[in-house]
mmCIF file of C-alpha atoms in Angstrom:
data_model
loop_
_atom_site.group_PDB
_atom_site.id
_atom_site.type_symbol
_atom_site.label_atom_id
_atom_site.label_comp_id
_atom_site.label_asym_id
_atom_site.label_seq_id
_atom_site.Cartn_x
_atom_site.Cartn_y
_atom_site.Cartn_z
ATOM 1 C CA MET A 715 17.385 64.114 -63.772
ATOM 2 C CA LYS A 716 19.041 64.567 -60.330
ATOM 3 C CA LYS A 717 16.549 64.836 -57.296
ATOM 4 C CA ILE A 718 17.754 66.259 -54.042
ATOM 5 C CA MET A 719 15.786 64.858 -51.161
ATOM 6 C CA LEU A 720 15.758 65.841 -47.576
ATOM 7 C CA LEU A 721 14.636 63.220 -45.181
ATOM 8 C CA LEU A 722 13.588 64.584 -41.823
ATOM 9 C CA LEU A 723 14.120 62.270 -38.967
ATOM 10 C CA ALA A 724 11.436 62.057 -36.349
ATOM 11 C CA VAL A 725 13.436 61.595 -33.288
ATOM 12 C CA TYR A 726 15.517 64.402 -31.695
ATOM 13 C CA THR A 727 17.552 64.319 -28.496
ATOM 14 C CA THR A 728 18.608 67.178 -26.368
ATOM 15 C CA ALA A 729 22.297 67.352 -25.544
ATOM 16 C CA ALA A 730 23.269 68.081 -21.868
ATOM 17 C CA TYR A 731 26.195 70.435 -21.642
ATOM 18 C CA ALA A 732 28.709 70.531 -18.839
ATOM 19 C CA GLN A 733 31.440 73.106 -18.170
ATOM 20 C CA ALA A 734 34.084 70.461 -17.451
ATOM 21 C CA PRO A 735 35.973 69.062 -20.573
ATOM 22 C CA THR A 736 35.132 65.656 -21.932
ATOM 23 C CA GLN A 737 37.897 63.334 -22.978
ATOM 24 C CA GLN A 738 38.013 60.761 -25.731
ATOM 25 C CA ALA A 739 40.215 58.096 -27.139
ATOM 26 C CA PRO A 740 44.007 57.928 -26.522
ATOM 27 C CA ALA A 741 46.719 58.406 -29.329
ATOM 28 C CA VAL A 742 49.360 55.623 -29.237
ATOM 29 C CA LEU A 743 52.836 56.108 -30.386
ATOM 30 C CA PRO A 744 54.731 52.924 -30.282
ATOM 31 C CA LYS A 745 57.579 54.001 -32.541
ATOM 32 C CA PRO A 746 59.151 57.304 -33.594
ATOM 33 C CA ALA A 747 58.049 58.931 -36.789
ATOM 34 C CA VAL A 748 58.896 62.060 -38.660
ATOM 35 C CA PRO A 749 56.170 64.811 -38.217
ATOM 36 C CA ALA A 750 54.569 66.869 -40.709
ATOM 37 C CA THR A 751 56.572 69.688 -42.254
ATOM 38 C CA SER A 752 56.029 73.285 -42.135
ATOM 39 C CA PRO A 753 52.335 74.728 -42.443
ATOM 40 C CA VAL A 754 50.814 75.085 -45.869
ATOM 41 C CA PRO A 755 47.994 77.572 -46.819
ATOM 42 C CA ALA A 756 44.700 76.787 -45.059
ATOM 43 C CA THR A 757 42.613 76.986 -48.243
ATOM 44 C CA SER A 758 42.500 74.120 -50.441
ATOM 45 C CA PRO A 759 40.263 73.755 -53.629
ATOM 46 C CA VAL A 760 37.955 70.738 -54.126
ATOM 47 C CA PRO A 761 40.108 68.304 -56.048
ATOM 48 C CA ALA A 762 38.729 67.110 -59.495
ATOM 49 C CA THR A 763 40.009 63.549 -58.967
ATOM 50 C CA PRO A 764 40.431 61.654 -55.851
ATOM 51 C CA PRO A 765 43.826 60.755 -54.575
ATOM 52 C CA VAL A 766 42.706 57.190 -53.655
ATOM 53 C CA PRO A 767 39.049 56.578 -54.635
ATOM 54 C CA GLY A 768 36.821 54.638 -52.293
ATOM 55 C CA THR A 769 39.157 55.132 -49.394
ATOM 56 C CA PRO A 770 39.573 58.009 -46.826
ATOM 57 C CA PRO A 771 42.554 60.312 -47.856
ATOM 58 C CA ALA A 772 45.178 60.001 -46.233
ATOM 59 C CA GLY A 773 52.942 82.056 -29.074
ATOM 60 C CA ASN A 774 50.340 81.889 -26.256
ATOM 61 C CA THR A 775 48.486 84.693 -24.449
ATOM 62 C CA PRO A 776 48.545 83.845 -20.702
ATOM 63 C CA VAL A 777 45.609 84.529 -18.401
ATOM 64 C CA LYS A 778 46.380 87.470 -16.135
ATOM 65 C CA PRO A 779 46.397 86.247 -12.457
ATOM 66 C CA GLY A 780 43.571 87.491 -10.375
ATOM 67 C CA SER A 781 41.402 88.476 -13.586
ATOM 68 C CA PRO A 782 37.795 87.462 -13.591
ATOM 69 C CA GLY A 783 37.254 83.823 -14.215
ATOM 70 C CA ALA A 784 40.995 82.995 -13.976
ATOM 71 C CA THR A 785 41.991 79.589 -12.736
ATOM 72 C CA PRO A 786 44.652 78.957 -9.964
ATOM 73 C CA PRO A 787 48.123 78.426 -11.059
ATOM 74 C CA ALA A 788 48.822 74.921 -12.230
ATOM 75 C CA ALA A 789 50.921 72.412 -10.339
ATOM 76 C CA PRO A 790 54.198 71.150 -11.958
ATOM 77 C CA ILE A 791 54.029 68.155 -14.115
ATOM 78 C CA ALA A 792 53.834 65.075 -11.878
ATOM 79 C CA ALA A 793 55.306 61.690 -12.679
ATOM 80 C CA LYS A 794 53.376 58.682 -11.424
ATOM 81 C CA PRO A 795 54.455 54.934 -11.313
ATOM 82 C CA LEU A 796 53.053 53.224 -14.287
ATOM 83 C CA GLY A 797 51.862 50.076 -12.507
ATOM 84 C CA ASP A 798 49.811 47.654 -14.728
ATOM 85 C CA SER A 799 49.847 48.823 -18.405
ATOM 86 C CA THR A 800 47.645 47.694 -21.265
ATOM 87 C CA GLN A 801 50.576 48.310 -23.700
ATOM 88 C CA SER A 802 51.992 45.087 -24.861
ATOM 89 C CA THR A 803 55.067 46.617 -26.525
ATOM 90 C CA PRO A 804 57.254 49.511 -25.374
ATOM 91 C CA GLY A 805 56.290 52.867 -26.599
ATOM 92 C CA LEU A 806 54.564 56.058 -25.710
ATOM 93 C CA LEU A 807 50.882 56.437 -24.906
ATOM 94 C CA ILE A 808 49.407 60.032 -25.100
ATOM 95 C CA ARG A 809 45.862 60.486 -24.054
ATOM 96 C CA PRO A 810 43.242 61.662 -24.619
ATOM 97 C CA ALA A 811 43.157 62.451 -28.430
ATOM 98 C CA THR A 812 40.430 65.002 -27.885
ATOM 99 C CA ILE A 813 39.393 67.332 -25.259
ATOM 100 C CA ASP A 814 36.019 69.246 -25.409
ATOM 101 C CA PHE A 815 35.135 72.297 -23.538
ATOM 102 C CA LYS A 816 31.815 74.019 -23.267
ATOM 103 C CA LEU A 817 32.658 77.560 -21.877
ATOM 104 C CA SER A 818 30.539 80.703 -21.783
ATOM 105 C CA ASN A 819 32.039 84.152 -22.030
ATOM 106 C CA GLY A 820 34.448 84.613 -18.963
ATOM 107 C CA GLN A 821 34.541 81.131 -17.915
ATOM 108 C CA SER A 822 37.810 78.968 -17.539
ATOM 109 C CA SER A 823 38.474 75.388 -17.277
ATOM 110 C CA VAL A 824 41.569 73.101 -16.854
ATOM 111 C CA GLY A 825 42.464 70.312 -19.254
ATOM 112 C CA LYS A 826 44.844 67.353 -18.515
ATOM 113 C CA ILE A 827 47.039 65.318 -20.911
ATOM 114 C CA LEU A 828 48.545 61.950 -19.700
ATOM 115 C CA ILE A 829 51.848 60.781 -21.220
ATOM 116 C CA THR A 830 52.763 57.085 -20.480
ATOM 117 C CA ASN A 831 56.348 56.079 -21.157
ATOM 118 C CA THR A 832 56.905 52.348 -21.413
ATOM 119 C CA LEU A 833 60.261 52.823 -23.181
ATOM 120 C CA PRO A 834 63.475 51.929 -21.234
ATOM 121 C CA ILE A 835 64.766 55.370 -21.634
ATOM 122 C CA LYS A 836 63.699 58.849 -20.501
ATOM 123 C CA LYS A 837 61.912 61.035 -23.086
ATOM 124 C CA GLN A 838 61.968 64.723 -23.427
ATOM 125 C CA PHE A 839 58.985 66.673 -24.912
ATOM 126 C CA THR A 840 58.522 70.225 -26.161
ATOM 127 C CA VAL A 841 54.835 71.460 -26.029
ATOM 128 C CA TYR A 842 53.324 74.072 -28.423
ATOM 129 C CA ILE A 843 50.010 75.107 -30.061
ATOM 130 C CA ASN A 844 48.937 75.401 -33.643
ATOM 131 C CA ASP A 845 45.883 76.277 -35.460
ATOM 132 C CA PHE A 846 44.482 73.863 -37.860
ATOM 133 C CA VAL A 847 41.723 73.311 -40.623
ATOM 134 C CA ARG A 848 40.603 70.431 -42.584
ATOM 135 C CA ASP A 849 40.494 70.574 -46.340
ATOM 136 C CA SER A 850 38.060 68.977 -48.752
ATOM 137 C CA THR A 851 39.549 65.683 -48.335
ATOM 138 C CA GLY A 852 39.795 65.749 -44.509
ATOM 139 C CA THR A 853 43.542 66.299 -44.339
ATOM 140 C CA HIS A 854 44.682 68.486 -41.482
ATOM 141 C CA ILE A 855 46.373 71.849 -42.576
ATOM 142 C CA TYR A 856 48.394 73.446 -39.686
ATOM 143 C CA THR A 857 48.984 77.175 -39.393
ATOM 144 C CA MET A 858 50.507 79.513 -36.840
ATOM 145 C CA PRO A 859 48.468 79.910 -33.506
ATOM 146 C CA GLY A 860 45.971 82.702 -33.857
ATOM 147 C CA SER A 861 45.956 82.759 -37.720
ATOM 148 C CA GLN A 862 42.467 81.070 -38.135
ATOM 149 C CA PRO A 863 39.101 82.848 -37.515
ATOM 150 C CA HIS A 864 37.954 79.880 -35.446
ATOM 151 C CA SER A 865 41.160 79.650 -33.270
ATOM 152 C CA CYS A 866 41.056 79.285 -29.617
ATOM 153 C CA ALA A 867 44.902 79.052 -29.432
ATOM 154 C CA GLN A 868 45.357 82.437 -27.641
ATOM 155 C CA TRP A 869 42.872 81.187 -24.958
ATOM 156 C CA ILE A 870 45.147 78.381 -23.963
ATOM 157 C CA LYS A 871 47.773 78.713 -21.305
ATOM 158 C CA LEU A 872 50.166 75.730 -21.071
ATOM 159 C CA ASP A 873 51.504 74.747 -17.691
ATOM 160 C CA LYS A 874 54.862 73.764 -19.270
ATOM 161 C CA THR A 875 56.346 73.999 -22.645
ATOM 162 C CA PHE A 876 59.078 71.404 -21.887
ATOM 163 C CA PHE A 877 58.990 68.334 -19.602
ATOM 164 C CA GLU A 878 60.473 64.851 -19.287
ATOM 165 C CA ALA A 879 58.783 61.389 -18.930
ATOM 166 C CA GLU A 880 60.974 58.772 -16.985
ATOM 167 C CA PRO A 881 60.975 55.225 -18.210
ATOM 168 C CA GLY A 882 57.920 53.329 -16.722
ATOM 169 C CA GLN A 883 56.176 56.388 -15.500
ATOM 170 C CA VAL A 884 53.119 58.593 -16.314
ATOM 171 C CA ALA A 885 53.572 62.374 -16.683
ATOM 172 C CA GLU A 886 50.758 64.807 -16.552
ATOM 173 C CA LEU A 887 50.487 67.996 -18.488
ATOM 174 C CA ASP A 888 47.913 70.617 -17.326
ATOM 175 C CA PHE A 889 46.631 73.514 -19.348
ATOM 176 C CA HIS A 890 44.139 76.238 -18.816
ATOM 177 C CA VAL A 891 41.469 77.470 -21.187
ATOM 178 C CA GLN A 892 40.110 80.989 -20.531
ATOM 179 C CA ALA A 893 37.264 82.388 -22.622
ATOM 180 C CA PRO A 894 37.076 86.151 -23.173
ATOM 181 C CA GLU A 895 34.863 88.266 -20.979
ATOM 182 C CA VAL A 896 33.335 90.050 -23.891
ATOM 183 C CA GLY A 897 32.854 89.680 -27.571
ATOM 184 C CA ASP A 898 31.474 86.907 -29.921
ATOM 185 C CA ALA A 899 33.336 84.062 -28.241
ATOM 186 C CA ASP A 900 30.066 82.515 -27.172
ATOM 187 C CA LYS A 901 28.558 82.648 -30.545
ATOM 188 C CA GLU A 902 30.609 80.085 -32.403
ATOM 189 C CA MET A 903 32.854 77.074 -32.006
ATOM 190 C CA LYS A 904 36.517 77.512 -31.645
ATOM 191 C CA TRP A 905 39.383 74.852 -31.882
ATOM 192 C CA ALA A 906 43.283 74.507 -31.762
ATOM 193 C CA MET A 907 45.788 71.656 -31.419
ATOM 194 C CA ILE A 908 48.316 71.060 -28.674
ATOM 195 C CA PHE A 909 51.417 69.209 -29.868
ATOM 196 C CA LEU A 910 53.790 67.188 -27.744
ATOM 197 C CA GLU A 911 57.048 66.495 -29.782
ATOM 198 C CA THR A 912 60.145 64.589 -28.700
ATOM 199 C CA THR A 913 63.522 66.136 -29.366
ATOM 200 C CA GLN A 914 66.305 63.678 -28.668
ATOM 201 C CA GLU A 915 67.769 60.939 -30.587
ATOM 202 C CA GLN A 916 66.825 57.304 -30.011
ATOM 203 C CA VAL A 917 68.660 53.997 -30.371
ATOM 204 C CA VAL A 918 66.485 51.190 -31.650
ATOM 205 C CA GLU A 919 67.733 47.598 -31.413
ATOM 206 C CA SER A 920 66.355 44.760 -33.672
ATOM 207 C CA PRO A 921 65.775 41.181 -32.575
ATOM 208 C CA ASP A 922 69.033 40.202 -34.089
ATOM 209 C CA GLY A 923 71.067 42.827 -32.266
ATOM 210 C CA VAL A 924 71.495 45.376 -34.834
ATOM 211 C CA LYS A 925 71.246 48.969 -33.269
ATOM 212 C CA THR A 926 69.997 51.927 -35.266
ATOM 213 C CA THR A 927 70.097 55.604 -34.202
ATOM 214 C CA ILE A 928 67.040 57.606 -35.097
ATOM 215 C CA ASN A 929 67.340 61.416 -35.087
ATOM 216 C CA GLY A 930 63.897 62.083 -36.336
ATOM 217 C CA ARG A 931 61.284 63.950 -34.244
ATOM 218 C CA MET A 932 58.086 62.243 -33.146
ATOM 219 C CA ARG A 933 54.928 64.193 -32.321
ATOM 220 C CA VAL A 934 51.283 63.778 -31.619
ATOM 221 C CA GLY A 935 48.535 66.348 -31.583
ATOM 222 C CA VAL A 936 45.590 66.559 -29.008
ATOM 223 C CA HIS A 937 42.493 68.204 -30.392
ATOM 224 C CA ILE A 938 41.105 71.084 -28.379
ATOM 225 C CA TYR A 939 37.424 71.959 -29.046
ATOM 226 C CA GLN A 940 35.507 74.836 -27.490
ATOM 227 C CA THR A 941 31.723 74.838 -28.049
ATOM 228 C CA PRO A 942 29.783 77.391 -26.046
ATOM 229 C CA PRO A 943 26.632 75.925 -24.351
ATOM 230 C CA ASN A 944 24.241 78.001 -26.315
ATOM 231 C CA VAL A 945 25.647 76.935 -29.662
ATOM 232 C CA THR A 946 23.504 73.978 -30.733
ATOM 233 C CA GLU A 947 22.585 74.403 -34.395
ATOM 234 C CA LYS A 948 23.338 71.403 -36.448
ATOM 235 C CA ASP A 949 22.782 70.910 -40.172
ATOM 236 C CA VAL A 950 24.439 69.397 -43.207
ATOM 237 C CA GLN A 951 23.561 69.726 -46.793
ATOM 238 C CA ILE A 952 24.609 67.960 -50.057
ATOM 239 C CA ILE A 953 25.814 70.642 -52.505
ATOM 240 C CA GLY A 954 27.068 68.548 -55.342
ATOM 241 C CA PHE A 955 27.090 64.952 -56.671
ATOM 242 C CA ARG A 956 28.961 63.429 -59.605
ATOM 243 C CA LEU A 957 28.617 60.124 -61.413
ATOM 244 C CA PRO A 958 31.388 58.221 -62.921
ATOM 245 C CA VAL A 959 32.519 59.504 -66.455
ATOM 246 C CA PRO A 960 32.827 56.934 -69.194
ATOM 247 C CA ALA A 961 36.653 57.269 -69.135
ATOM 248 C CA ASP A 962 36.740 56.481 -65.446
ATOM 249 C CA THR A 963 37.593 52.673 -65.272
ATOM 250 C CA LEU A 964 37.435 52.872 -61.421
ATOM 251 C CA ARG A 965 33.752 53.861 -61.660
ATOM 252 C CA THR A 966 34.110 56.586 -59.124
ATOM 253 C CA CYS A 967 31.324 58.783 -58.018
ATOM 254 C CA GLN A 968 31.481 61.624 -55.400
ATOM 255 C CA ILE A 969 29.249 63.602 -53.033
ATOM 256 C CA VAL A 970 30.087 67.184 -51.968
ATOM 257 C CA CYS A 971 28.551 67.975 -48.538
ATOM 258 C CA GLU A 972 28.801 71.196 -46.390
ATOM 259 C CA ASN A 973 28.286 71.578 -42.797
ATOM 260 C CA THR A 974 25.888 74.414 -42.563
ATOM 261 C CA GLY A 975 25.348 74.286 -38.812
ATOM 262 C CA LYS A 976 27.395 75.921 -35.938
ATOM 263 C CA THR A 977 28.940 72.758 -34.305
ATOM 264 C CA GLN A 978 31.261 69.988 -35.358
ATOM 265 C CA LEU A 979 29.563 66.949 -36.874
ATOM 266 C CA GLU A 980 30.433 63.318 -37.068
ATOM 267 C CA ILE A 981 29.254 62.182 -40.592
ATOM 268 C CA SER A 982 28.522 58.624 -41.783
ATOM 269 C CA SER A 983 28.009 58.291 -45.521
ATOM 270 C CA TYR A 984 27.095 55.584 -48.117
ATOM 271 C CA ILE A 985 25.738 55.093 -51.512
ATOM 272 C CA GLU A 986 23.191 52.302 -52.436
ATOM 273 C CA LEU A 987 22.614 50.883 -55.923
ATOM 274 C CA ALA A 988 19.458 49.012 -56.759
ATOM 275 C CA ASN A 989 19.116 47.109 -59.991
ATOM 276 C CA THR A 990 15.875 48.259 -61.567
ATOM 277 C CA ALA A 991 15.344 44.834 -63.143
ATOM 278 C CA THR A 992 15.835 42.638 -60.165
ATOM 279 C CA ASN A 993 15.733 45.220 -57.261
ATOM 280 C CA GLU A 994 18.898 43.604 -55.872
ATOM 281 C CA LYS A 995 20.752 46.181 -53.818
ATOM 282 C CA THR A 996 24.406 46.876 -53.212
ATOM 283 C CA LYS A 997 25.600 49.255 -50.297
ATOM 284 C CA VAL A 998 29.000 50.966 -50.374
ATOM 285 C CA ASP A 999 29.963 52.566 -46.940
ATOM 286 C CA TYR A 1000 32.439 55.296 -46.295
ATOM 287 C CA PRO A 1001 34.268 55.446 -42.798
ATOM 288 C CA LEU A 1002 32.961 58.019 -40.218
ATOM 289 C CA PHE A 1003 34.594 61.400 -40.531
ATOM 290 C CA PRO A 1004 34.213 64.850 -38.709
ATOM 291 C CA MET A 1005 33.253 68.164 -40.379
ATOM 292 C CA PHE A 1006 33.873 71.665 -38.781
ATOM 293 C CA PRO A 1007 31.204 74.254 -39.125
ATOM 294 C CA GLY A 1008 31.359 75.716 -42.676
ATOM 295 C CA GLN A 1009 33.689 72.955 -43.979
ATOM 296 C CA LYS A 1010 32.972 71.419 -47.220
ATOM 297 C CA ARG A 1011 33.851 67.685 -47.708
ATOM 298 C CA VAL A 1012 34.247 65.664 -50.840
ATOM 299 C CA VAL A 1013 33.313 61.964 -50.258
ATOM 300 C CA TYR A 1014 34.506 59.427 -52.897
ATOM 301 C CA PHE A 1015 32.891 56.080 -53.597
ATOM 302 C CA ARG A 1016 33.928 53.400 -56.031
ATOM 303 C CA ILE A 1017 31.238 51.289 -57.621
ATOM 304 C CA PRO A 1018 31.935 47.671 -57.263
ATOM 305 C CA ASN A 1019 33.263 45.917 -60.506
ATOM 306 C CA LYS A 1020 31.080 42.869 -59.577
ATOM 307 C CA LEU A 1021 27.859 44.531 -60.325
ATOM 308 C CA PRO A 1022 26.337 43.180 -63.624
ATOM 309 C CA GLN A 1023 25.598 45.545 -66.504
ATOM 310 C CA GLY A 1024 22.076 47.074 -66.376
ATOM 311 C CA LYS A 1025 20.170 50.019 -65.202
ATOM 312 C CA TYR A 1026 20.451 51.070 -61.608
ATOM 313 C CA SER A 1027 18.978 53.691 -59.138
ATOM 314 C CA LEU A 1028 21.753 55.189 -57.077
ATOM 315 C CA ILE A 1029 21.060 56.864 -53.759
ATOM 316 C CA GLY A 1030 23.779 58.823 -51.950
ATOM 317 C CA VAL A 1031 23.220 59.543 -48.203
ATOM 318 C CA ILE A 1032 25.017 61.927 -45.764
ATOM 319 C CA ASP A 1033 23.942 61.234 -42.187
ATOM 320 C CA ALA A 1034 25.094 63.385 -39.191
ATOM 321 C CA GLY A 1035 23.209 61.475 -36.537
ATOM 322 C CA GLY A 1036 19.780 61.484 -34.867
ATOM 323 C CA GLU A 1037 19.577 65.254 -34.248
ATOM 324 C CA VAL A 1038 20.208 66.246 -37.741
ATOM 325 C CA PRO A 1039 18.020 65.646 -40.950
ATOM 326 C CA ILE A 1040 19.463 63.258 -43.327
ATOM 327 C CA ALA A 1041 20.676 64.646 -46.643
ATOM 328 C CA ALA A 1042 20.102 62.374 -49.765
ATOM 329 C CA VAL A 1043 20.593 62.528 -53.552
ATOM 330 C CA GLN A 1044 19.295 60.167 -56.276
ATOM 331 C CA GLU A 1045 20.239 59.441 -59.708
ATOM 332 C CA ASN A 1046 19.661 56.750 -62.356
ATOM 333 C CA ILE A 1047 22.775 55.143 -63.941
ATOM 334 C CA ASP A 1048 23.611 52.584 -66.629
ATOM 335 C CA LEU A 1049 26.494 50.326 -66.001
#
């Protein structure tokens, strides 16, 4: 018999909000790669079987000058000497990977993206915005800007849609985010993606002197998140749990969870098996993953083959951090 348990954490913290954007880890692009193809529908059903069990699956509206809350015009993209670099091999470094805004209605802010070019050649970039969602496996699905109900793409004004990064220099790309004066913009989280994409061919030389011309595009996306200061509700629920079926030689089980709060969550998850005869416990962790509000996620686990036959108590856990009650499910299983 399945039992759904909700474990309430005793400690809560209060998040402090600032209007200035926060920036996170950089995205490193050492070599060119062909980008994702054209957008696909944003709705994906929960898959019946995992692609790889036990492992994580693999047009802008400008702000009118002089309007309330509008920011001053952005300066042109600036190139700065690189100086000391932490990159050990030539490539492109685009940072940060994520920029968070916390704007109320009518407020605006400026974001900055840094592009470091340690290649021996000049690189040209086009810049554009897309909407995106995550499906039940966590895969990004890209759509046209403004096509998703939680999009903030039309709030973003890019300083440039084309720029160049000289060899050994850092280019800066500014953009403005303007929250609407009225409406429900301050009642829910919004998000979008800014893409920077190279366009020209590149010649790559191997250690033995063989030169190869690559015509493929290379792009990287910077996540833009906008969470109003008054939107703080956080919650996650387990809505499904499935044990391995007899025909499944990989012994895969799955937890289906849903972000029922109003903000994005960072989820850690695991299962723990306890032998009912010896009380010996085995834990299987799943890598940390994000969940948008309203998103459903299927988390796959593979029960280790090393476990001896016997009866086990299996607990599955979804943990969104100290501010959110832990969700757990328990089941007895024969191996």
